[in-house]
């Protein structure tokens, strides 16, 4: 029996495959390599010392995706595949709805056809919109402030509806905060194509000398130093959360929703300082205007994941920055 990992070649997907293989699960990966590369999966095999089947397929190609179900005994799915750039989603909402929601519908229909009863979904703290109160708990109000966030919110709703209609289904919605860091081997890491939208990949490229400085989006927020505060979580801790989610699903029918963060908030300035310490270089920055749609401060209440998944993040900010730098300095051109 195997876990089908959609988007398994991506940043969080590849780290999760490593943890699944180490934990003894068999894995089958489906990925179209739109924002990733098959080389990442070769590296997963190298790290884990285990082989697995891969399918180069788009989630919208239902017959192509069906091959993964036909040719393997899939008993659970971890669903990462989808588009994730907030700004692009504002410009191309239909692309985001078609890709993220359409792909999920294909997957769910195939799960019904092949009797697969477990799905872990890659949701996001974006479903909390701009939180009024922090830390955010799983009960905090939900809202979407861009089409990307709306796809996450809609897919959560679709999965809950499917679970209500099919009581033997186990659904786990994992709301990630801000994943950073890399596998300690330096073989896997975040490798966005084009100009990065997110803070850490941008900071890394400034440290590499690719860009002259970081644009700090807003220095006048009501936070400790005026810059935005987020809950950064090491991607290996996040990967472990998926293994725990499969364990939860094996014991529980129903829909479980869990925040995966550290419970600590760091400002943009604190991240730049931690990264400078990790790489031993200066990371110049300029404070510019706020980015539309950014919350001043977001961090998680993670007590539910601790209590019900027996999961907690264990890696701190210095380790996150050290591991991120280890990856980018060894792979300045990404994963090829
Ligand atoms: N930031 C900068 N400069 C940059 C990039 C980001 O100052 O070049 C700041 C942002 O304003 C924010 C912080 O750094 O205060 C983090 O920004 P990211 O873009 O790295 O992350 P976000 O919190 O905006 O978004 C991330 C994911 C989304 C997800 C969201 C959930 O990118 O997919 O977390 O909260 F939905």
XYZ file of C-alpha atoms and ligand atoms in Angstrom:
372
model
C 0.000 0.000 0.000
C 1.332 3.410 -0.944
C 0.810 7.095 -0.285
C 0.160 9.097 -3.449
C 1.936 12.445 -3.076
C 0.710 15.037 -5.575
C 3.218 17.826 -6.072
C 5.832 15.570 -4.475
C 8.747 17.201 -6.331
C 8.006 20.639 -4.861
C 9.538 22.288 -1.834
C 7.297 20.899 0.909
C 6.381 17.785 -1.102
C 9.969 16.612 -1.568
C 10.799 17.028 2.124
C 7.613 15.165 3.031
C 8.519 12.284 0.699
C 11.846 11.921 2.531
C 10.108 11.731 5.925
C 7.479 9.278 4.631
C 10.133 6.978 3.158
C 12.179 7.171 6.360
C 9.041 6.311 8.351
C 8.557 3.169 6.229
C 5.744 4.311 3.922
C 5.799 3.461 0.220
C 5.395 6.530 -1.934
C 4.106 7.265 -5.450
C 4.613 10.799 -6.756
C 2.496 12.668 -9.321
C 3.909 16.019 -10.455
C 3.911 18.091 -13.644
C 7.230 19.775 -12.677
C 5.703 23.160 -13.473
C 7.435 24.754 -10.495
C 9.862 21.944 -9.649
C 12.127 19.406 -11.290
C 12.457 15.623 -11.513
C 15.988 16.096 -10.152
C 14.425 16.832 -6.739
C 12.938 13.328 -6.723
C 16.307 11.786 -7.619
C 17.658 13.606 -4.575
C 14.823 12.271 -2.405
C 15.857 8.758 -3.515
C 19.483 9.492 -2.691
C 18.720 10.819 0.798
C 16.283 8.042 1.714
C 18.098 5.201 -0.048
C 14.721 4.091 -1.387
C 13.184 3.958 -4.856
C 9.614 4.867 -5.794
C 7.445 5.408 -8.830
C 6.906 8.843 -10.322
C 4.283 10.067 -12.794
C 4.825 13.231 -14.827
C 1.245 14.360 -15.026
C -0.884 17.462 -14.653
C -3.730 17.198 -12.138
C -6.103 18.425 -14.846
C -5.210 15.380 -16.990
C -7.590 12.979 -15.294
C -6.820 9.888 -17.453
C -3.091 10.538 -16.889
C -3.625 10.850 -13.145
C -5.753 7.713 -13.134
C -2.721 5.649 -14.186
C -1.186 6.283 -10.763
C -4.314 4.743 -9.182
C -4.583 1.891 -11.706
C -0.960 0.811 -11.499
C -0.469 1.045 -7.716
C -2.330 0.142 -4.554
C -2.904 3.641 -3.206
C -4.383 3.798 0.278
C -3.926 7.480 1.078
C -3.190 10.763 -0.638
C -1.199 13.814 0.407
C -2.247 16.626 -1.885
C 0.287 19.435 -2.443
C -0.112 20.044 -6.186
C -1.337 23.516 -7.080
C -0.402 27.073 -7.912
C 0.687 29.244 -5.005
C 1.704 32.754 -6.060
C -0.604 35.276 -4.421
C 0.113 38.124 -6.891
C -0.309 35.913 -9.949
C -3.620 34.665 -8.562
C -4.932 38.235 -8.497
C -4.024 38.675 -12.184
C -5.200 35.229 -13.318
C -7.999 34.133 -11.001
C -9.510 31.675 -13.477
C -6.177 29.908 -13.892
C -6.016 29.492 -10.117
C -9.602 28.255 -9.762
C -9.265 25.867 -12.714
C -5.905 24.490 -11.612
C -6.271 24.238 -7.851
C -9.955 23.387 -7.592
C -10.245 21.440 -10.865
C -7.186 19.370 -9.983
C -8.585 18.584 -6.544
C -11.949 17.511 -8.000
C -10.197 15.089 -10.388
C -8.255 13.668 -7.479
C -11.330 13.263 -5.268
C -13.311 11.546 -8.039
C -10.469 9.088 -8.571
C -10.243 8.462 -4.831
C -13.943 7.523 -4.833
C -13.507 5.270 -7.887
C -10.528 3.444 -6.347
C -11.870 3.335 -2.773
C -9.142 5.547 -1.263
C -10.339 6.899 2.091
C -7.619 9.196 3.377
C -6.531 12.628 2.185
C -4.167 15.120 3.790
C -4.484 18.567 2.241
C -1.890 21.289 2.040
C -3.859 24.263 3.321
C -2.413 27.515 4.547
C -2.583 30.165 7.233
C -3.815 32.369 4.404
C -7.322 31.077 5.259
C -7.247 33.347 8.331
C -7.043 36.442 6.091
C -5.827 39.405 8.133
C -6.323 38.069 11.667
C -7.877 40.352 14.239
C -6.321 38.430 17.105
C -3.090 36.455 17.424
C -2.178 33.720 17.969
C -4.689 32.270 15.542
C -6.429 29.084 16.582
C -8.213 26.654 14.273
C -11.437 28.353 15.429
C -10.355 31.858 14.342
C -12.559 33.492 11.678
C -11.770 32.478 8.093
C -11.591 34.729 5.058
C -9.873 34.958 1.702
C -8.205 38.150 0.575
C -7.021 36.922 -2.832
C -7.944 34.160 -5.320
C -5.107 31.903 -4.131
C -6.466 32.079 -0.575
C -9.976 31.524 -1.908
C -8.855 28.282 -3.579
C -7.464 27.032 -0.241
C -10.653 28.007 1.580
C -12.857 26.456 -1.112
C -10.887 23.211 -1.185
C -11.156 22.947 2.606
C -14.940 23.302 2.183
C -15.097 20.752 -0.639
C -13.168 18.228 1.456
C -15.444 18.782 4.460
C -18.526 18.289 2.237
C -17.081 15.070 0.799
C -16.328 13.818 4.301
C -19.886 14.586 5.447
C -21.270 12.639 2.484
C -18.856 9.743 2.950
C -18.373 9.103 6.675
C -15.562 6.570 6.227
C -13.381 9.294 4.696
C -10.542 10.752 6.779
C -9.667 14.309 5.848
C -6.788 16.221 7.419
C -6.464 19.926 6.646
C -3.004 21.198 7.534
C -2.738 24.971 7.741
C 0.912 25.820 7.225
C 2.396 29.043 8.484
C 5.630 30.199 6.740
C 7.819 27.242 5.781
C 11.539 27.954 5.385
C 14.787 25.985 5.754
C 15.990 22.868 3.993
C 16.972 19.281 4.507
C 20.296 19.187 6.349
C 21.991 17.384 3.429
C 21.713 20.574 1.362
C 20.202 18.483 -1.449
C 16.625 19.736 -1.137
C 15.297 23.221 -0.597
C 13.127 26.015 -1.871
C 13.862 26.684 -5.521
C 11.293 29.115 -6.927
C 11.384 29.877 -10.636
C 11.669 33.591 -11.490
C 11.786 36.446 -9.000
C 10.788 35.114 -5.569
C 7.662 36.513 -3.904
C 8.482 35.200 -0.468
C 10.905 36.674 1.997
C 13.415 33.869 2.534
C 14.165 33.022 -1.102
C 14.589 36.739 -1.763
C 16.919 37.198 1.230
C 18.930 34.172 0.027
C 19.396 35.690 -3.405
C 20.544 38.982 -1.914
C 23.079 37.042 0.176
C 24.248 35.321 -3.030
C 24.690 38.727 -4.696
C 21.959 38.111 -7.300
C 19.872 41.085 -6.110
C 21.331 44.199 -4.466
C 18.977 44.489 -1.500
C 15.811 43.192 0.124
C 12.740 45.392 -0.188
C 11.190 45.413 3.267
C 7.481 45.863 2.687
C 6.507 48.362 5.360
C 8.375 49.724 8.369
C 5.406 51.288 10.121
C 3.343 48.299 11.222
C 2.244 48.184 14.876
C 4.802 45.441 15.613
C 7.975 45.188 17.713
C 10.166 46.975 15.110
C 7.600 48.190 12.562
C 8.083 45.287 10.116
C 5.701 42.389 9.430
C 5.727 39.462 11.836
C 5.247 35.832 10.770
C 5.494 32.330 12.199
C 8.385 30.725 10.291
C 8.564 26.941 10.506
C 11.342 24.579 9.435
C 10.205 22.559 6.422
C 11.483 19.323 8.000
C 9.236 19.926 11.028
C 6.399 20.580 8.614
C 7.160 17.342 6.740
C 6.969 15.450 10.028
C 3.501 16.941 10.570
C 2.309 15.063 7.464
C 3.547 11.738 8.815
C 1.668 12.478 12.049
C -1.430 13.447 10.035
C -1.449 10.032 8.340
C -1.226 8.455 11.795
C -4.219 10.543 12.918
C -6.194 9.520 9.825
C -5.498 5.843 10.498
C -7.160 6.230 13.915
C -9.893 8.777 13.144
C -12.676 9.147 10.626
C -13.885 12.691 10.071
C -12.232 15.978 9.184
C -9.356 17.220 11.330
C -7.893 20.686 10.969
C -4.533 21.652 12.430
C -2.260 24.684 12.483
C 1.355 23.792 11.764
C 3.610 26.579 12.988
C 5.957 27.180 15.902
C 3.814 29.617 17.873
C 6.592 32.246 17.669
C 6.538 35.411 15.580
C 9.652 36.918 13.961
C 9.825 40.283 12.200
C 11.366 40.877 8.769
C 14.300 42.645 10.457
C 14.816 39.692 12.814
C 14.823 37.298 9.864
C 17.373 39.385 7.985
C 19.581 39.497 11.102
C 19.275 35.718 11.662
C 20.128 35.077 8.026
C 23.173 37.380 8.175
C 24.383 35.406 11.198
C 23.834 32.106 9.374
C 25.625 33.076 6.159
C 28.290 35.384 7.537
C 27.481 38.047 4.935
C 25.658 41.349 5.013
C 22.134 41.381 3.623
C 21.368 44.984 2.607
C 17.751 46.140 2.727
C 15.587 49.144 1.964
C 12.292 49.812 3.673
C 9.613 50.439 1.030
C 5.822 50.736 1.084
C 3.539 48.036 2.434
C 2.554 45.178 0.086
C -1.191 45.122 -0.559
C -2.993 42.417 1.388
C -0.212 41.792 3.944
C -1.216 41.275 7.563
C 0.867 43.088 10.210
C 1.232 40.028 12.411
C 0.394 36.342 12.041
C 1.441 33.502 14.302
C -0.120 30.225 15.284
C -1.602 28.636 18.323
C -0.311 25.075 17.810
C -1.759 23.404 20.899
C -4.259 21.351 18.937
C -1.582 19.707 16.785
C 0.405 18.946 19.926
C -2.593 17.412 21.696
C -4.148 15.458 18.826
C -1.269 14.761 16.401
C 1.459 14.533 19.036
C 3.392 16.961 16.848
C 5.371 20.090 17.628
C 8.045 21.999 15.747
C 11.461 21.477 17.318
C 13.830 23.483 15.080
C 14.498 27.147 15.866
C 15.101 30.188 13.682
C 18.922 29.870 13.610
C 18.703 26.285 12.368
C 16.112 27.328 9.768
C 18.400 30.051 8.396
C 21.523 27.865 8.583
C 19.849 25.062 6.644
C 18.366 27.477 4.103
C 21.823 28.968 3.475
C 23.419 25.511 3.269
C 21.035 24.672 0.427
C 21.271 27.924 -1.543
C 25.045 28.209 -1.206
C 25.455 24.637 -2.497
C 22.808 25.076 -5.217
C 23.004 28.717 -6.364
C 21.223 27.770 -9.573
C 18.600 25.662 -7.852
C 17.929 21.944 -8.274
C 19.018 20.793 -11.715
N 8.386 40.546 2.845
C 9.257 41.603 2.618
N 9.965 41.596 1.453
C 9.877 40.619 0.517
C 8.979 39.542 0.757
C 8.248 39.558 1.933
O 9.379 42.520 3.432
O 10.554 40.680 -0.522
C 7.641 40.497 4.118
C 6.137 40.485 3.974
O 5.623 41.791 3.915
C 5.724 39.706 5.232
C 6.876 38.734 5.452
O 7.981 39.294 4.749
O 5.671 40.570 6.342
C 6.599 37.342 4.907
O 6.207 37.432 3.552
P 6.133 36.129 2.611
O 5.749 36.593 1.242
O 7.392 35.350 2.743
O 4.992 35.276 3.267
P 3.453 35.639 3.526
O 3.255 35.561 5.009
O 3.022 36.861 2.854
O 2.756 34.468 2.736
C 3.045 33.149 3.025
C 2.864 32.283 1.785
C 1.454 32.216 1.366
C 0.599 31.835 2.502
C 0.828 32.757 3.655
C 0.046 32.327 4.853
O 3.615 32.796 0.716
O 1.327 31.211 0.375
O 2.196 32.753 4.009
O 0.089 33.273 5.847
F -0.684 31.898 2.139
